[in-house]
XYZ file of C-alpha atoms in Angstrom:
530
model
C -112.771 -45.171 -31.915
C -112.642 -44.189 -35.575
C -115.292 -42.057 -37.278
C -116.326 -45.020 -39.434
C -117.029 -47.202 -36.389
C -119.012 -44.449 -34.667
C -121.064 -43.916 -37.834
C -121.705 -47.660 -38.113
C -122.820 -47.973 -34.476
C -125.105 -44.948 -34.783
C -126.691 -46.436 -37.896
C -127.235 -49.799 -36.173
C -128.740 -48.109 -33.108
C -131.171 -46.121 -35.245
C -132.219 -49.311 -37.018
C -132.842 -51.086 -33.713
C -134.870 -48.173 -32.342
C -136.847 -47.863 -35.559
C -136.383 -44.077 -35.827
C -134.788 -43.956 -39.279
C -138.021 -43.368 -41.203
C -139.511 -40.842 -38.790
C -136.381 -38.905 -37.786
C -135.540 -35.998 -40.071
C -131.955 -35.912 -38.794
C -129.620 -38.494 -40.308
C -126.861 -40.516 -38.644
C -124.217 -38.084 -39.956
C -125.456 -35.380 -37.566
C -125.477 -37.733 -34.571
C -122.042 -39.050 -35.509
C -120.598 -35.542 -35.644
C -122.155 -34.699 -32.267
C -120.698 -37.848 -30.689
C -117.234 -37.236 -32.098
C -117.220 -33.668 -30.760
C -118.502 -34.574 -27.291
C -116.735 -37.909 -26.700
C -114.521 -38.043 -23.619
C -112.284 -40.996 -22.694
C -113.449 -43.335 -19.933
C -110.758 -43.161 -17.223
C -111.137 -45.596 -14.346
C -109.359 -43.294 -11.888
C -111.989 -40.594 -12.414
C -115.128 -42.759 -12.486
C -116.464 -44.941 -9.664
C -118.061 -48.130 -10.953
C -119.515 -48.745 -7.479
C -121.353 -45.402 -7.603
C -122.683 -46.206 -11.092
C -123.925 -49.638 -9.948
C -125.640 -48.142 -6.928
C -127.366 -45.522 -9.094
C -128.713 -48.203 -11.438
C -129.791 -50.337 -8.486
C -131.802 -47.422 -7.087
C -133.602 -46.856 -10.392
C -134.502 -50.479 -11.177
C -137.323 -52.507 -9.551
C -135.067 -55.609 -9.490
C -131.722 -54.468 -8.020
C -130.787 -57.920 -6.689
C -131.035 -59.483 -10.161
C -129.001 -56.608 -11.626
C -126.168 -56.979 -9.094
C -126.142 -60.760 -9.603
C -125.888 -60.331 -13.385
C -123.107 -57.765 -12.980
C -121.112 -60.119 -10.743
C -121.618 -62.936 -13.267
C -120.327 -60.819 -16.182
C -117.445 -59.502 -14.065
C -116.422 -63.073 -13.264
C -116.370 -63.798 -17.015
C -113.934 -60.905 -17.530
C -116.252 -59.208 -20.041
C -114.555 -56.260 -21.737
C -115.917 -52.715 -21.317
C -118.380 -53.831 -18.630
C -117.706 -50.882 -16.306
C -117.958 -48.253 -19.099
C -121.302 -49.796 -20.102
C -122.556 -49.644 -16.503
C -121.427 -46.022 -16.304
C -123.353 -45.234 -19.509
C -126.465 -46.956 -18.170
C -126.210 -44.972 -14.933
C -126.175 -41.764 -16.970
C -129.166 -42.935 -19.007
C -131.056 -43.677 -15.795
C -130.949 -39.944 -15.028
C -132.451 -38.973 -18.398
C -136.204 -39.266 -17.964
C -136.910 -38.288 -21.595
C -134.623 -41.046 -22.867
C -136.208 -43.596 -20.518
C -139.697 -42.657 -21.694
C -138.673 -42.976 -25.338
C -137.039 -46.388 -24.799
C -140.082 -47.647 -22.888
C -142.426 -46.480 -25.658
C -140.183 -48.001 -28.329
C -140.062 -51.354 -26.487
C -143.845 -51.381 -26.156
C -144.301 -50.620 -29.869
C -141.909 -53.382 -30.883
C -143.577 -55.880 -28.530
C -146.981 -54.957 -29.948
C -145.708 -55.375 -33.504
C -144.116 -58.724 -32.649
C -147.352 -59.932 -31.059
C -149.367 -58.977 -34.143
C -146.929 -60.834 -36.381
C -147.155 -63.935 -34.208
C -150.931 -63.934 -34.303
C -150.946 -63.523 -38.076
C -148.480 -66.371 -38.542
C -150.686 -68.717 -36.480
C -154.011 -67.899 -38.110
C -154.329 -71.401 -39.464
C -154.162 -72.772 -35.894
C -156.432 -70.220 -34.267
C -159.076 -70.168 -37.017
C -160.713 -73.536 -36.235
C -161.114 -72.717 -32.530
C -164.817 -72.422 -31.534
C -166.394 -69.365 -30.001
C -166.136 -68.996 -26.204
C -168.958 -70.736 -24.328
C -169.502 -73.485 -26.929
C -168.678 -77.139 -26.328
C -166.077 -78.938 -28.452
C -166.792 -82.357 -29.902
C -164.283 -85.192 -29.678
C -163.650 -84.946 -33.412
C -162.866 -81.201 -33.205
C -160.556 -81.793 -30.244
C -158.761 -84.544 -32.149
C -158.316 -82.311 -35.221
C -156.859 -79.462 -33.162
C -154.552 -81.878 -31.362
C -153.258 -83.291 -34.660
C -152.751 -79.803 -36.072
C -150.796 -78.670 -32.992
C -148.638 -81.808 -33.147
C -147.806 -81.119 -36.799
C -146.844 -77.525 -35.989
C -144.698 -78.625 -33.059
C -142.925 -81.221 -35.187
C -142.261 -78.705 -37.957
C -140.861 -76.165 -35.449
C -138.713 -78.852 -33.824
C -137.441 -80.014 -37.215
C -136.620 -76.446 -38.200
C -134.802 -75.864 -34.896
C -132.803 -79.052 -35.324
C -131.946 -78.140 -38.902
C -130.758 -74.707 -37.785
C -128.660 -76.302 -35.036
C -127.103 -78.790 -37.484
C -126.371 -76.025 -39.988
C -124.761 -73.926 -37.268
C -122.613 -76.856 -36.142
C -121.561 -77.514 -39.730
C -120.672 -73.852 -40.224
C -118.566 -73.857 -37.071
C -116.845 -77.033 -38.235
C -116.173 -75.510 -41.658
C -114.756 -72.371 -40.025
C -112.379 -74.476 -37.985
C -111.243 -76.329 -41.074
C -110.844 -73.082 -43.010
C -108.221 -71.841 -40.541
C -106.404 -75.174 -40.838
C -106.713 -76.122 -37.179
C -105.827 -79.762 -36.508
C -108.773 -81.844 -35.314
C -108.418 -84.265 -32.419
C -109.099 -87.898 -33.342
C -112.386 -89.515 -32.367
C -110.725 -92.333 -30.449
C -109.543 -89.772 -27.894
C -113.162 -89.303 -26.773
C -114.118 -92.977 -27.058
C -111.637 -94.148 -24.409
C -112.792 -92.902 -21.006
C -109.704 -94.249 -19.269
C -107.525 -91.637 -21.020
C -108.202 -89.090 -18.281
C -106.883 -88.125 -14.890
C -110.394 -87.204 -13.732
C -112.817 -89.459 -11.863
C -114.042 -91.913 -14.487
C -117.203 -93.188 -12.797
C -120.230 -91.047 -12.166
C -123.069 -92.599 -10.157
C -126.279 -91.559 -8.442
C -126.235 -94.307 -5.799
C -124.198 -97.227 -4.432
C -123.319 -99.773 -7.106
C -122.668 -102.688 -4.741
C -125.638 -103.586 -2.570
C -123.563 -106.054 -0.515
C -121.368 -103.373 1.070
C -121.560 -103.323 4.860
C -122.718 -99.962 6.242
C -119.903 -98.062 7.948
C -122.073 -97.336 10.959
C -122.005 -101.037 11.919
C -118.198 -100.967 12.258
C -116.037 -99.615 15.104
C -114.689 -96.078 14.621
C -111.125 -97.279 14.038
C -112.280 -99.624 11.273
C -114.500 -96.927 9.818
C -111.492 -94.624 9.448
C -109.571 -97.352 7.646
C -112.482 -98.482 5.475
C -113.437 -95.001 4.293
C -110.208 -94.834 2.292
C -111.100 -97.878 0.147
C -111.529 -96.652 -3.415
C -115.100 -96.500 -4.716
C -116.766 -98.152 -1.721
C -118.057 -95.554 0.718
C -117.268 -92.300 -1.115
C -118.633 -92.173 -4.675
C -118.248 -89.510 -7.360
C -121.525 -88.275 -8.808
C -122.123 -87.766 -12.520
C -121.658 -84.182 -13.747
C -124.833 -82.151 -14.187
C -123.234 -79.847 -16.778
C -119.966 -79.353 -18.594
C -118.177 -77.118 -16.089
C -120.085 -78.089 -12.942
C -118.039 -78.848 -9.799
C -117.628 -82.511 -8.990
C -119.887 -83.752 -6.200
C -119.520 -86.848 -4.018
C -121.714 -89.221 -2.015
C -120.702 -90.229 1.516
C -122.077 -93.126 3.507
C -124.442 -91.366 5.922
C -123.822 -93.952 8.635
C -120.212 -92.761 8.983
C -119.231 -91.520 12.455
C -120.104 -87.773 12.702
C -116.544 -86.682 13.550
C -115.104 -88.667 10.645
C -117.928 -87.472 8.387
C -117.046 -83.837 9.125
C -113.363 -84.464 8.429
C -114.140 -86.187 5.136
C -116.458 -83.320 4.196
C -113.554 -80.884 4.656
C -111.272 -82.922 2.391
C -113.749 -83.434 -0.473
C -113.515 -79.820 -1.838
C -109.893 -80.663 -2.633
C -111.098 -83.573 -4.781
C -113.699 -81.384 -6.464
C -111.110 -78.712 -7.281
C -108.754 -81.392 -8.588
C -111.476 -82.615 -10.944
C -112.105 -79.059 -12.202
C -108.403 -78.445 -12.862
C -107.872 -81.763 -14.616
C -110.880 -81.231 -16.883
C -109.564 -77.751 -17.695
C -106.110 -79.099 -18.567
C -107.450 -81.850 -20.805
C -109.893 -79.557 -22.616
C -107.715 -76.470 -23.051
C -104.831 -78.564 -24.399
C -106.845 -78.934 -27.626
C -105.606 -76.963 -30.637
C -108.530 -74.566 -30.991
C -108.007 -72.965 -27.555
C -104.760 -71.245 -28.553
C -101.162 -71.078 -27.399
C -101.862 -69.090 -24.231
C -104.284 -71.717 -22.926
C -101.824 -74.428 -23.979
C -99.084 -72.789 -21.900
C -101.418 -72.263 -18.947
C -102.513 -75.906 -19.095
C -98.873 -77.047 -19.181
C -98.091 -74.957 -16.080
C -101.103 -76.410 -14.257
C -100.089 -79.910 -15.328
C -96.674 -79.457 -13.680
C -98.420 -78.537 -10.427
C -100.770 -81.514 -10.731
C -97.710 -83.759 -11.059
C -96.514 -82.498 -7.679
C -99.954 -83.247 -6.270
C -99.831 -86.782 -7.706
C -96.469 -87.337 -5.998
C -98.060 -86.293 -2.711
C -100.971 -88.698 -3.315
C -98.517 -91.543 -3.972
C -96.689 -90.790 -0.718
C -99.957 -90.684 1.229
C -101.050 -93.965 -0.356
C -97.819 -95.617 0.750
C -98.403 -94.383 4.291
C -101.958 -95.761 4.121
C -100.814 -99.181 2.932
C -98.324 -99.557 5.767
C -100.979 -98.500 8.284
C -99.377 -95.185 9.291
C -101.932 -92.758 7.829
C -104.962 -91.443 9.702
C -107.496 -88.907 8.513
C -106.069 -86.285 10.844
C -102.574 -86.898 9.458
C -103.831 -86.692 5.898
C -105.695 -83.450 6.671
C -102.447 -81.987 8.033
C -100.391 -83.036 4.993
C -102.984 -81.659 2.547
C -103.105 -78.123 3.976
C -100.696 -76.473 1.484
C -102.218 -78.358 -1.457
C -105.791 -77.332 -0.618
C -105.031 -73.653 -1.177
C -103.097 -74.377 -4.370
C -105.893 -76.371 -5.985
C -108.450 -73.811 -4.814
C -106.627 -71.063 -6.746
C -106.150 -73.273 -9.807
C -109.851 -74.198 -9.835
C -110.888 -70.537 -9.483
C -108.742 -69.571 -12.487
C -110.045 -72.519 -14.509
C -113.657 -71.582 -13.747
C -113.071 -67.946 -14.712
C -111.487 -68.888 -18.039
C -114.266 -71.397 -18.739
C -117.100 -69.001 -17.917
C -115.614 -66.211 -20.001
C -114.573 -68.529 -22.865
C -111.272 -66.649 -22.786
C -108.400 -67.104 -25.213
C -105.242 -65.144 -25.906
C -105.003 -61.707 -24.313
C -108.256 -62.181 -22.369
C -106.651 -65.041 -20.414
C -103.611 -62.886 -19.631
C -105.800 -60.000 -18.450
C -107.667 -62.379 -16.149
C -104.433 -63.807 -14.738
C -102.985 -60.325 -14.286
C -106.029 -59.222 -12.273
C -105.881 -62.384 -10.170
C -102.162 -61.907 -9.448
C -102.589 -58.239 -8.564
C -105.472 -59.006 -6.185
C -103.329 -61.337 -4.025
C -100.876 -58.729 -2.749
C -101.469 -59.659 0.898
C -100.943 -63.406 0.288
C -97.319 -63.928 -0.742
C -97.518 -67.669 -1.470
C -100.749 -67.412 -3.459
C -99.401 -64.459 -5.430
C -96.214 -66.411 -6.180
C -98.353 -69.259 -7.540
C -100.379 -66.910 -9.763
C -97.178 -65.197 -10.868
C -95.801 -68.563 -11.985
C -98.978 -69.327 -13.947
C -99.067 -65.878 -15.556
C -95.394 -65.937 -16.536
C -95.859 -69.366 -18.099
C -98.998 -68.323 -19.997
C -97.334 -65.108 -21.233
C -94.421 -66.875 -22.948
C -96.124 -67.654 -26.321
C -97.913 -64.287 -26.379
C -94.703 -62.378 -25.705
C -92.906 -64.368 -28.404
C -95.513 -63.147 -30.910
C -95.206 -59.612 -29.539
C -91.380 -59.642 -29.754
C -91.427 -60.796 -33.383
C -93.858 -58.011 -34.229
C -92.195 -55.044 -32.493
C -88.613 -56.162 -33.220
C -88.987 -57.699 -36.693
C -92.371 -56.619 -38.054
C -93.456 -60.243 -38.462
C -96.689 -61.847 -37.261
C -96.758 -65.559 -36.487
C -100.106 -66.036 -34.807
C -101.634 -69.389 -35.848
C -104.636 -69.134 -33.494
C -105.500 -65.405 -33.901
C -104.678 -64.515 -30.294
C -102.545 -61.414 -30.843
C -103.884 -57.848 -30.699
C -102.822 -57.257 -34.342
C -104.309 -59.232 -37.213
C -102.868 -59.813 -40.650
C -105.226 -57.205 -42.103
C -103.632 -54.689 -39.694
C -106.636 -54.082 -37.477
C -106.704 -53.870 -33.720
C -108.325 -56.882 -32.163
C -110.309 -56.933 -28.932
C -107.646 -58.426 -26.627
C -105.098 -56.001 -25.219
C -101.773 -56.588 -23.543
C -101.975 -53.933 -20.848
C -105.160 -52.290 -19.675
C -103.233 -49.598 -17.803
C -101.990 -47.905 -20.968
C -105.022 -48.866 -23.053
C -105.235 -47.749 -26.679
C -102.066 -45.629 -26.578
C -99.822 -48.680 -26.145
C -101.912 -50.706 -28.603
C -101.432 -48.028 -31.271
C -97.677 -47.925 -30.680
C -97.455 -51.704 -30.932
C -99.430 -51.629 -34.177
C -97.365 -48.810 -35.718
C -94.020 -50.274 -34.620
C -94.644 -53.519 -36.478
C -96.081 -51.709 -39.507
C -93.005 -49.473 -39.810
C -90.660 -52.454 -39.593
C -92.805 -54.356 -42.074
C -92.403 -51.535 -44.612
C -88.637 -51.521 -44.089
C -88.446 -55.296 -44.572
C -90.493 -55.110 -47.791
C -87.949 -52.602 -49.093
C -85.181 -55.187 -48.686
C -83.561 -53.746 -45.574
C -82.464 -55.870 -42.616
C -84.086 -55.102 -39.272
C -81.956 -55.439 -36.161
C -83.403 -53.538 -33.221
C -80.675 -52.630 -30.680
C -83.286 -52.467 -27.910
C -84.476 -56.042 -28.449
C -84.711 -57.989 -25.193
C -86.771 -60.862 -23.874
C -90.087 -59.826 -22.353
C -90.984 -61.497 -19.058
C -94.200 -60.918 -17.146
C -93.851 -58.703 -14.094
C -96.247 -56.716 -11.959
C -94.273 -53.559 -12.850
C -96.024 -52.561 -16.081
C -93.585 -49.677 -16.671
C -90.983 -52.180 -17.868
C -93.205 -53.232 -20.773
C -93.852 -49.626 -21.669
C -90.117 -48.834 -21.821
C -89.434 -51.830 -24.067
C -92.273 -50.942 -26.431
C -91.256 -47.271 -26.438
C -87.656 -48.167 -27.378
C -88.788 -50.431 -30.201
C -91.185 -47.739 -31.457
C -88.449 -45.070 -31.507
C -86.117 -47.388 -33.422
C -88.774 -48.335 -35.979
C -89.789 -44.694 -36.539
C -86.180 -43.583 -37.003
C -85.388 -46.471 -39.342
C -88.406 -45.790 -41.560
C -87.676 -42.049 -41.654
C -84.062 -42.672 -42.699
C -85.219 -45.077 -45.383
C -87.671 -42.556 -46.835
C -85.470 -39.474 -46.560
C -82.080 -40.869 -47.604
C -82.423 -44.029 -49.645
C -85.770 -43.293 -51.302
C -85.066 -39.527 -51.559
C -88.513 -38.481 -50.438
C -87.782 -34.725 -50.520
C -86.485 -34.893 -54.086
C -89.609 -36.746 -55.178
C -91.825 -34.201 -53.453
C -89.950 -31.362 -55.165
C -90.459 -33.125 -58.497
C -94.192 -33.358 -57.901
C -94.232 -29.721 -56.809
C -92.468 -28.680 -60.016
C -94.801 -30.833 -62.136
C -97.872 -29.053 -60.775
C -96.157 -25.624 -61.031
C -96.324 -25.237 -57.272
C -92.693 -24.119 -57.111
C -93.592 -21.139 -59.361
C -96.021 -19.780 -56.841
C -94.965 -16.085 -57.121
C -95.196 -16.132 -60.905
C -98.666 -17.664 -60.803
C -99.923 -15.001 -58.364
C -98.472 -12.161 -60.501
C -99.905 -13.682 -63.675
C -103.396 -13.936 -62.150
C -103.226 -10.280 -61.035
C -102.255 -9.082 -64.514
C -105.003 -11.051 -66.238
C -107.741 -10.281 -63.726
C -109.779 -8.131 -66.138
C -109.599 -10.676 -68.943
C -110.421 -13.564 -66.646
C -113.620 -11.835 -65.532
C -114.925 -11.635 -69.103
C -116.898 -14.264 -70.971
C -114.772 -16.666 -73.025
C -116.676 -15.754 -76.222
C -115.961 -12.031 -75.785
C -112.250 -12.704 -75.280
C -112.076 -14.873 -78.414
C -113.953 -12.346 -80.590
C -111.726 -9.522 -79.355
C -108.552 -11.382 -80.258
C -109.961 -12.337 -83.674
C -110.712 -8.677 -84.481
C -107.192 -7.749 -83.561
């Protein structure tokens, strides 16, 4: 982290703690102390489990803390473990804990005073305790409270509308295409379950329990009769279904086992249709396309099962057998979709999540092969941007997903967490060097250029980036030293400032030491007398 960022964060922290006016030491002193005592956070040397346990022992609500940690971890929040490690260290500092507790109490007290002052006009008419209120007084207070509530609601709505308008303007400022309204007005343009109900829609349906078991097994497959899809409770909620409770218990249990497949299918389809929109970036587009190809295979299987059902050769047991491989596939796809949705991931964050998921499935060859396929597909647009940058010095990143921005600053997403900032700096400098060479009119043709393909062996990426960095550094050095004659220009500047006459200057200063010690007026008068 640069000195400017550390200084900025220290200043913000002092503002939040309210110690700026009372503390005689400024943020410059704290910044210098932090820069001198900062050590890198290395995962191999620090146990996040130990840090979590230490925090859990020092908090009165450890269960809530662990639940919140698991929630943030599932969202793939960056720098979560370093933050937990910092908090575990703070939990050992009793002086720091006492100061933070006192500061929180002071701020809460100040906020409470402000709230009371802002509501004086409401509290003033209230009668003294122990007195009875008349109907007229009660009516006046009621009307006053209603007016306040309406004004607060109006203000909240106005703020919400302004925020929505700002977000819309931001989207238009980056020239992102907007999906047409008719796409959302036609519910049939989806592969998801279209109908969401909270109860049977046809009251004339015969209860399954009144039918023989063989007919129950056949009737349960009729679309929209005895198994109904419920309406979603929230945007990314899993799809739930209603089953006729009179169904035979053995068949009911078998249907209950199959329904998670339908729920996962709904989650994946909603993810594909949402993340295919422009604003979610090229990485999500590629991931959605890969998932769509797998959904097509699933649809082929459904068509084959439907044919077997129509000719009377499909039982629930048979269907359960045929669906076994697909159940695991859709379970993995739904888990990835939920993780991306919860974390609101785009660009490099999606790739980091997929990389972690792929690495965690070492013992399951088929599942790891599936995740490898998804990750390789999602990496294609990101690696194309990376190749153009490290081989040509050009950025073509329409959705701001790459780790380098046009203003040449490191963004939050990173390609490889294993090599961390070291690789990010080399990627940044490689493209910058090539960009300088291109601006000088030279062609760039890296001999180490090769297609980058995702693999679990991170060393391959490092070798490719290292080769491109060496080429860019050498090319820029040759340009400066030979074509632009850097040494000759430096010698010219040295001669202009008399730096090349260093021995003469030293001898001259020694000879004139006595005169230089005297006052300028004495020297002038002496020379005038002579």
